[in-house]
């Protein structure tokens, strides 16, 4: 989609979307009732990612095997937790045996430290990678006549990522923005928000000293962990449209970033973009939806991380009344932070 089209949508959509407003009193009443409910979501996610490796001025891609993994969200008041993994019982994981097996684990949570400041923290790990460009890489080493099939597998390889983001809402507040986080929050009305966020990420690629190729195992490979740091400043807008119990959410954030490969003389400044969209149904008791995220980086050199990363997820959830003793204890905690 062209930039002009996106700009037009961000401009015109908020103007036509505020026809369905609810009163401040009704919003305050709902938020008070929501304090006594627990929201739970279960679903499936698919993540497409690759990690670029630079060799003789050419970028080769290291990837996890394609897989769906289960994802769960749990929210009670300001405690908003998500975690995901790929269970062994899921037979749709690891689409090609020649690429090996990949295991996923993610854990994160977000909360508001003030009405206009949101804090997001996240940890993810994927274990088991394969060399997507194996044939091209071996042809570079042994000549163009090399025509063997198969992939170099790194079964012990781990890619760990520690992420955080601190976001300030220029337009909107936490009661408006909460439903942009995930499906555990019920969208209450049409919303337009503008925000700026500082995103920070620390990545570690390690344990690549065991390789499998065409059934042969090689273990005498020296390998040191590769570490990189990325900092990005994102500014953009989000819109939420609600029609009865149906809703749609769209966020677009251009960004500028700095990336540094630790212990090596390589760093760069560049630009990119982050977008998030979701559609769903929510009647207050149960809800479902599906969405996608796209993280694009205009990187001139991919030996840090993927130049593009996209995620698709779908889930279903419900809300139920929380136990009285839980409400009582959280009331005490809330009173401390007032």
PDB file of N, CA, C and O in Angstrom, residues 18-52:
ATOM      1  N   UNK A  18     -16.222   8.485  14.740  1.00  0.00           N
ATOM      2  CA  UNK A  18     -16.642   8.855  16.075  1.00  0.00           C
ATOM      3  C   UNK A  18     -18.154   8.983  16.215  1.00  0.00           C
ATOM      4  O   UNK A  18     -18.646   9.588  17.147  1.00  0.00           O
ATOM      5  N   UNK A  19     -18.893   8.398  15.271  1.00  0.00           N
ATOM      6  CA  UNK A  19     -20.349   8.471  15.327  1.00  0.00           C
ATOM      7  C   UNK A  19     -20.904   7.631  16.469  1.00  0.00           C
ATOM      8  O   UNK A  19     -21.994   7.885  16.962  1.00  0.00           O
ATOM      9  N   UNK A  20     -20.148   6.618  16.901  1.00  0.00           N
ATOM     10  CA  UNK A  20     -20.640   5.715  17.940  1.00  0.00           C
ATOM     11  C   UNK A  20     -19.860   5.952  19.226  1.00  0.00           C
ATOM     12  O   UNK A  20     -18.902   5.274  19.531  1.00  0.00           O
ATOM     13  N   UNK A  21     -20.223   6.943  19.970  1.00  0.00           N
ATOM     14  CA  UNK A  21     -19.561   7.255  21.224  1.00  0.00           C
ATOM     15  C   UNK A  21     -20.380   6.735  22.399  1.00  0.00           C
ATOM     16  O   UNK A  21     -21.598   6.553  22.303  1.00  0.00           O
ATOM     17  N   UNK A  22     -19.731   6.480  23.503  1.00  0.00           N
ATOM     18  CA  UNK A  22     -20.433   6.184  24.739  1.00  0.00           C
ATOM     19  C   UNK A  22     -20.024   7.217  25.767  1.00  0.00           C
ATOM     20  O   UNK A  22     -18.947   7.813  25.672  1.00  0.00           O
ATOM     21  N   UNK A  23     -20.840   7.459  26.726  1.00  0.00           N
ATOM     22  CA  UNK A  23     -20.595   8.521  27.689  1.00  0.00           C
ATOM     23  C   UNK A  23     -19.428   8.171  28.597  1.00  0.00           C
ATOM     24  O   UNK A  23     -19.067   7.005  28.780  1.00  0.00           O
ATOM     25  N   UNK A  24     -18.823   9.231  29.190  1.00  0.00           N
ATOM     26  CA  UNK A  24     -17.724   9.023  30.129  1.00  0.00           C
ATOM     27  C   UNK A  24     -18.198   8.249  31.355  1.00  0.00           C
ATOM     28  O   UNK A  24     -17.442   7.455  31.928  1.00  0.00           O
ATOM     29  N   UNK A  25     -19.447   8.484  31.776  1.00  0.00           N
ATOM     30  CA  UNK A  25     -19.982   7.769  32.935  1.00  0.00           C
ATOM     31  C   UNK A  25     -20.083   6.276  32.652  1.00  0.00           C
ATOM     32  O   UNK A  25     -19.764   5.446  33.509  1.00  0.00           O
ATOM     33  N   UNK A  26     -20.520   5.927  31.442  1.00  0.00           N
ATOM     34  CA  UNK A  26     -20.643   4.516  31.091  1.00  0.00           C
ATOM     35  C   UNK A  26     -19.272   3.857  31.010  1.00  0.00           C
ATOM     36  O   UNK A  26     -19.096   2.703  31.419  1.00  0.00           O
ATOM     37  N   UNK A  27     -18.297   4.592  30.483  1.00  0.00           N
ATOM     38  CA  UNK A  27     -16.928   4.066  30.415  1.00  0.00           C
ATOM     39  C   UNK A  27     -16.372   3.823  31.814  1.00  0.00           C
ATOM     40  O   UNK A  27     -15.790   2.777  32.098  1.00  0.00           O
ATOM     41  N   UNK A  28     -16.550   4.802  32.699  1.00  0.00           N
ATOM     42  CA  UNK A  28     -16.055   4.667  34.079  1.00  0.00           C
ATOM     43  C   UNK A  28     -16.731   3.502  34.789  1.00  0.00           C
ATOM     44  O   UNK A  28     -16.080   2.752  35.530  1.00  0.00           O
ATOM     45  N   UNK A  29     -18.021   3.308  34.535  1.00  0.00           N
ATOM     46  CA  UNK A  29     -18.757   2.203  35.156  1.00  0.00           C
ATOM     47  C   UNK A  29     -18.242   0.858  34.642  1.00  0.00           C
ATOM     48  O   UNK A  29     -18.068  -0.093  35.413  1.00  0.00           O
ATOM     49  N   UNK A  30     -17.978   0.780  33.340  1.00  0.00           N
ATOM     50  CA  UNK A  30     -17.450  -0.461  32.779  1.00  0.00           C
ATOM     51  C   UNK A  30     -16.067  -0.775  33.351  1.00  0.00           C
ATOM     52  O   UNK A  30     -15.774  -1.927  33.706  1.00  0.00           O
ATOM     53  N   UNK A  31     -15.196   0.242  33.422  1.00  0.00           N
ATOM     54  CA  UNK A  31     -13.843   0.021  33.933  1.00  0.00           C
ATOM     55  C   UNK A  31     -13.862  -0.441  35.383  1.00  0.00           C
ATOM     56  O   UNK A  31     -13.016  -1.241  35.803  1.00  0.00           O
ATOM     57  N   UNK A  32     -14.813   0.039  36.162  1.00  0.00           N
ATOM     58  CA  UNK A  32     -14.935  -0.392  37.545  1.00  0.00           C
ATOM     59  C   UNK A  32     -15.389  -1.845  37.615  1.00  0.00           C
ATOM     60  O   UNK A  32     -14.878  -2.635  38.427  1.00  0.00           O
ATOM     61  N   UNK A  33     -16.334  -2.244  36.757  1.00  0.00           N
ATOM     62  CA  UNK A  33     -16.792  -3.633  36.727  1.00  0.00           C
ATOM     63  C   UNK A  33     -15.698  -4.563  36.206  1.00  0.00           C
ATOM     64  O   UNK A  33     -15.597  -5.717  36.623  1.00  0.00           O
ATOM     65  N   UNK A  34     -14.891  -4.046  35.286  1.00  0.00           N
ATOM     66  CA  UNK A  34     -13.835  -4.862  34.694  1.00  0.00           C
ATOM     67  C   UNK A  34     -12.772  -5.244  35.716  1.00  0.00           C
ATOM     68  O   UNK A  34     -12.052  -6.231  35.532  1.00  0.00           O
ATOM     69  N   UNK A  35     -12.640  -4.487  36.799  1.00  0.00           N
ATOM     70  CA  UNK A  35     -11.662  -4.798  37.835  1.00  0.00           C
ATOM     71  C   UNK A  35     -11.944  -6.142  38.508  1.00  0.00           C
ATOM     72  O   UNK A  35     -11.051  -6.713  39.140  1.00  0.00           O
ATOM     73  N   UNK A  36     -13.176  -6.631  38.404  1.00  0.00           N
ATOM     74  CA  UNK A  36     -13.552  -7.878  39.069  1.00  0.00           C
ATOM     75  C   UNK A  36     -13.656  -9.045  38.096  1.00  0.00           C
ATOM     76  O   UNK A  36     -14.293 -10.051  38.393  1.00  0.00           O
ATOM     77  N   UNK A  37     -13.032  -8.909  36.921  1.00  0.00           N
ATOM     78  CA  UNK A  37     -13.097  -9.966  35.914  1.00  0.00           C
ATOM     79  C   UNK A  37     -11.704 -10.370  35.452  1.00  0.00           C
ATOM     80  O   UNK A  37     -10.785  -9.550  35.416  1.00  0.00           O
ATOM     81  N   UNK A  38     -11.588 -11.639  35.105  1.00  0.00           N
ATOM     82  CA  UNK A  38     -10.357 -12.182  34.538  1.00  0.00           C
ATOM     83  C   UNK A  38     -10.619 -12.524  33.069  1.00  0.00           C
ATOM     84  O   UNK A  38     -11.630 -13.141  32.743  1.00  0.00           O
ATOM     85  N   UNK A  39      -9.717 -12.096  32.214  1.00  0.00           N
ATOM     86  CA  UNK A  39      -9.832 -12.378  30.781  1.00  0.00           C
ATOM     87  C   UNK A  39      -8.770 -13.382  30.360  1.00  0.00           C
ATOM     88  O   UNK A  39      -7.590 -13.230  30.710  1.00  0.00           O
ATOM     89  N   UNK A  40      -9.184 -14.388  29.607  1.00  0.00           N
ATOM     90  CA  UNK A  40      -8.269 -15.441  29.154  1.00  0.00           C
ATOM     91  C   UNK A  40      -8.441 -15.634  27.646  1.00  0.00           C
ATOM     92  O   UNK A  40      -9.569 -15.660  27.144  1.00  0.00           O
ATOM     93  N   UNK A  41      -7.324 -15.749  26.928  1.00  0.00           N
ATOM     94  CA  UNK A  41      -7.347 -15.978  25.478  1.00  0.00           C
ATOM     95  C   UNK A  41      -6.418 -17.136  25.150  1.00  0.00           C
ATOM     96  O   UNK A  41      -5.311 -17.235  25.690  1.00  0.00           O
ATOM     97  N   UNK A  42      -6.863 -18.020  24.262  1.00  0.00           N
ATOM     98  CA  UNK A  42      -6.019 -19.085  23.725  1.00  0.00           C
ATOM     99  C   UNK A  42      -6.118 -19.084  22.214  1.00  0.00           C
ATOM    100  O   UNK A  42      -7.195 -18.839  21.654  1.00  0.00           O
ATOM    101  N   UNK A  43      -5.005 -19.318  21.534  1.00  0.00           N
ATOM    102  CA  UNK A  43      -5.055 -19.310  20.083  1.00  0.00           C
ATOM    103  C   UNK A  43      -3.786 -19.836  19.455  1.00  0.00           C
ATOM    104  O   UNK A  43      -2.929 -20.435  20.116  1.00  0.00           O
ATOM    105  N   UNK A  44      -3.657 -19.617  18.151  1.00  0.00           N
ATOM    106  CA  UNK A  44      -2.506 -20.051  17.374  1.00  0.00           C
ATOM    107  C   UNK A  44      -1.823 -18.844  16.757  1.00  0.00           C
ATOM    108  O   UNK A  44      -2.482 -17.870  16.368  1.00  0.00           O
ATOM    109  N   UNK A  45      -0.495 -18.900  16.647  1.00  0.00           N
ATOM    110  CA  UNK A  45       0.281 -17.852  15.998  1.00  0.00           C
ATOM    111  C   UNK A  45       1.254 -18.481  15.014  1.00  0.00           C
ATOM    112  O   UNK A  45       1.712 -19.611  15.197  1.00  0.00           O
ATOM    113  N   UNK A  46       1.537 -17.721  13.965  1.00  0.00           N
ATOM    114  CA  UNK A  46       2.555 -18.131  12.989  1.00  0.00           C
ATOM    115  C   UNK A  46       3.529 -16.979  12.825  1.00  0.00           C
ATOM    116  O   UNK A  46       3.131 -15.848  12.545  1.00  0.00           O
ATOM    117  N   UNK A  47       4.806 -17.252  13.015  1.00  0.00           N
ATOM    118  CA  UNK A  47       5.840 -16.235  12.939  1.00  0.00           C
ATOM    119  C   UNK A  47       6.804 -16.557  11.803  1.00  0.00           C
ATOM    120  O   UNK A  47       7.322 -17.665  11.714  1.00  0.00           O
ATOM    121  N   UNK A  48       6.998 -15.575  10.919  1.00  0.00           N
ATOM    122  CA  UNK A  48       7.974 -15.718   9.839  1.00  0.00           C
ATOM    123  C   UNK A  48       9.159 -14.805  10.158  1.00  0.00           C
ATOM    124  O   UNK A  48       9.006 -13.595  10.257  1.00  0.00           O
ATOM    125  N   UNK A  49      10.322 -15.407  10.318  1.00  0.00           N
ATOM    126  CA  UNK A  49      11.493 -14.631  10.711  1.00  0.00           C
ATOM    127  C   UNK A  49      12.733 -15.262  10.099  1.00  0.00           C
ATOM    128  O   UNK A  49      12.768 -16.462   9.814  1.00  0.00           O
ATOM    129  N   UNK A  50      13.759 -14.449   9.884  1.00  0.00           N
ATOM    130  CA  UNK A  50      15.046 -14.960   9.416  1.00  0.00           C
ATOM    131  C   UNK A  50      16.145 -14.071   9.956  1.00  0.00           C
ATOM    132  O   UNK A  50      15.923 -12.890  10.244  1.00  0.00           O
ATOM    133  N   UNK A  51      17.334 -14.640  10.094  1.00  0.00           N
ATOM    134  CA  UNK A  51      18.467 -13.928  10.661  1.00  0.00           C
ATOM    135  C   UNK A  51      19.583 -13.913   9.617  1.00  0.00           C
ATOM    136  O   UNK A  51      20.063 -14.971   9.208  1.00  0.00           O
ATOM    137  N   UNK A  52      19.939 -12.720   9.173  1.00  0.00           N
ATOM    138  CA  UNK A  52      20.928 -12.612   8.105  1.00  0.00           C
ATOM    139  C   UNK A  52      22.346 -12.812   8.599  1.00  0.00           C
ATOM    140  O   UNK A  52      22.738 -12.339   9.666  1.00  0.00           O
TER     141      UNK A  52
END
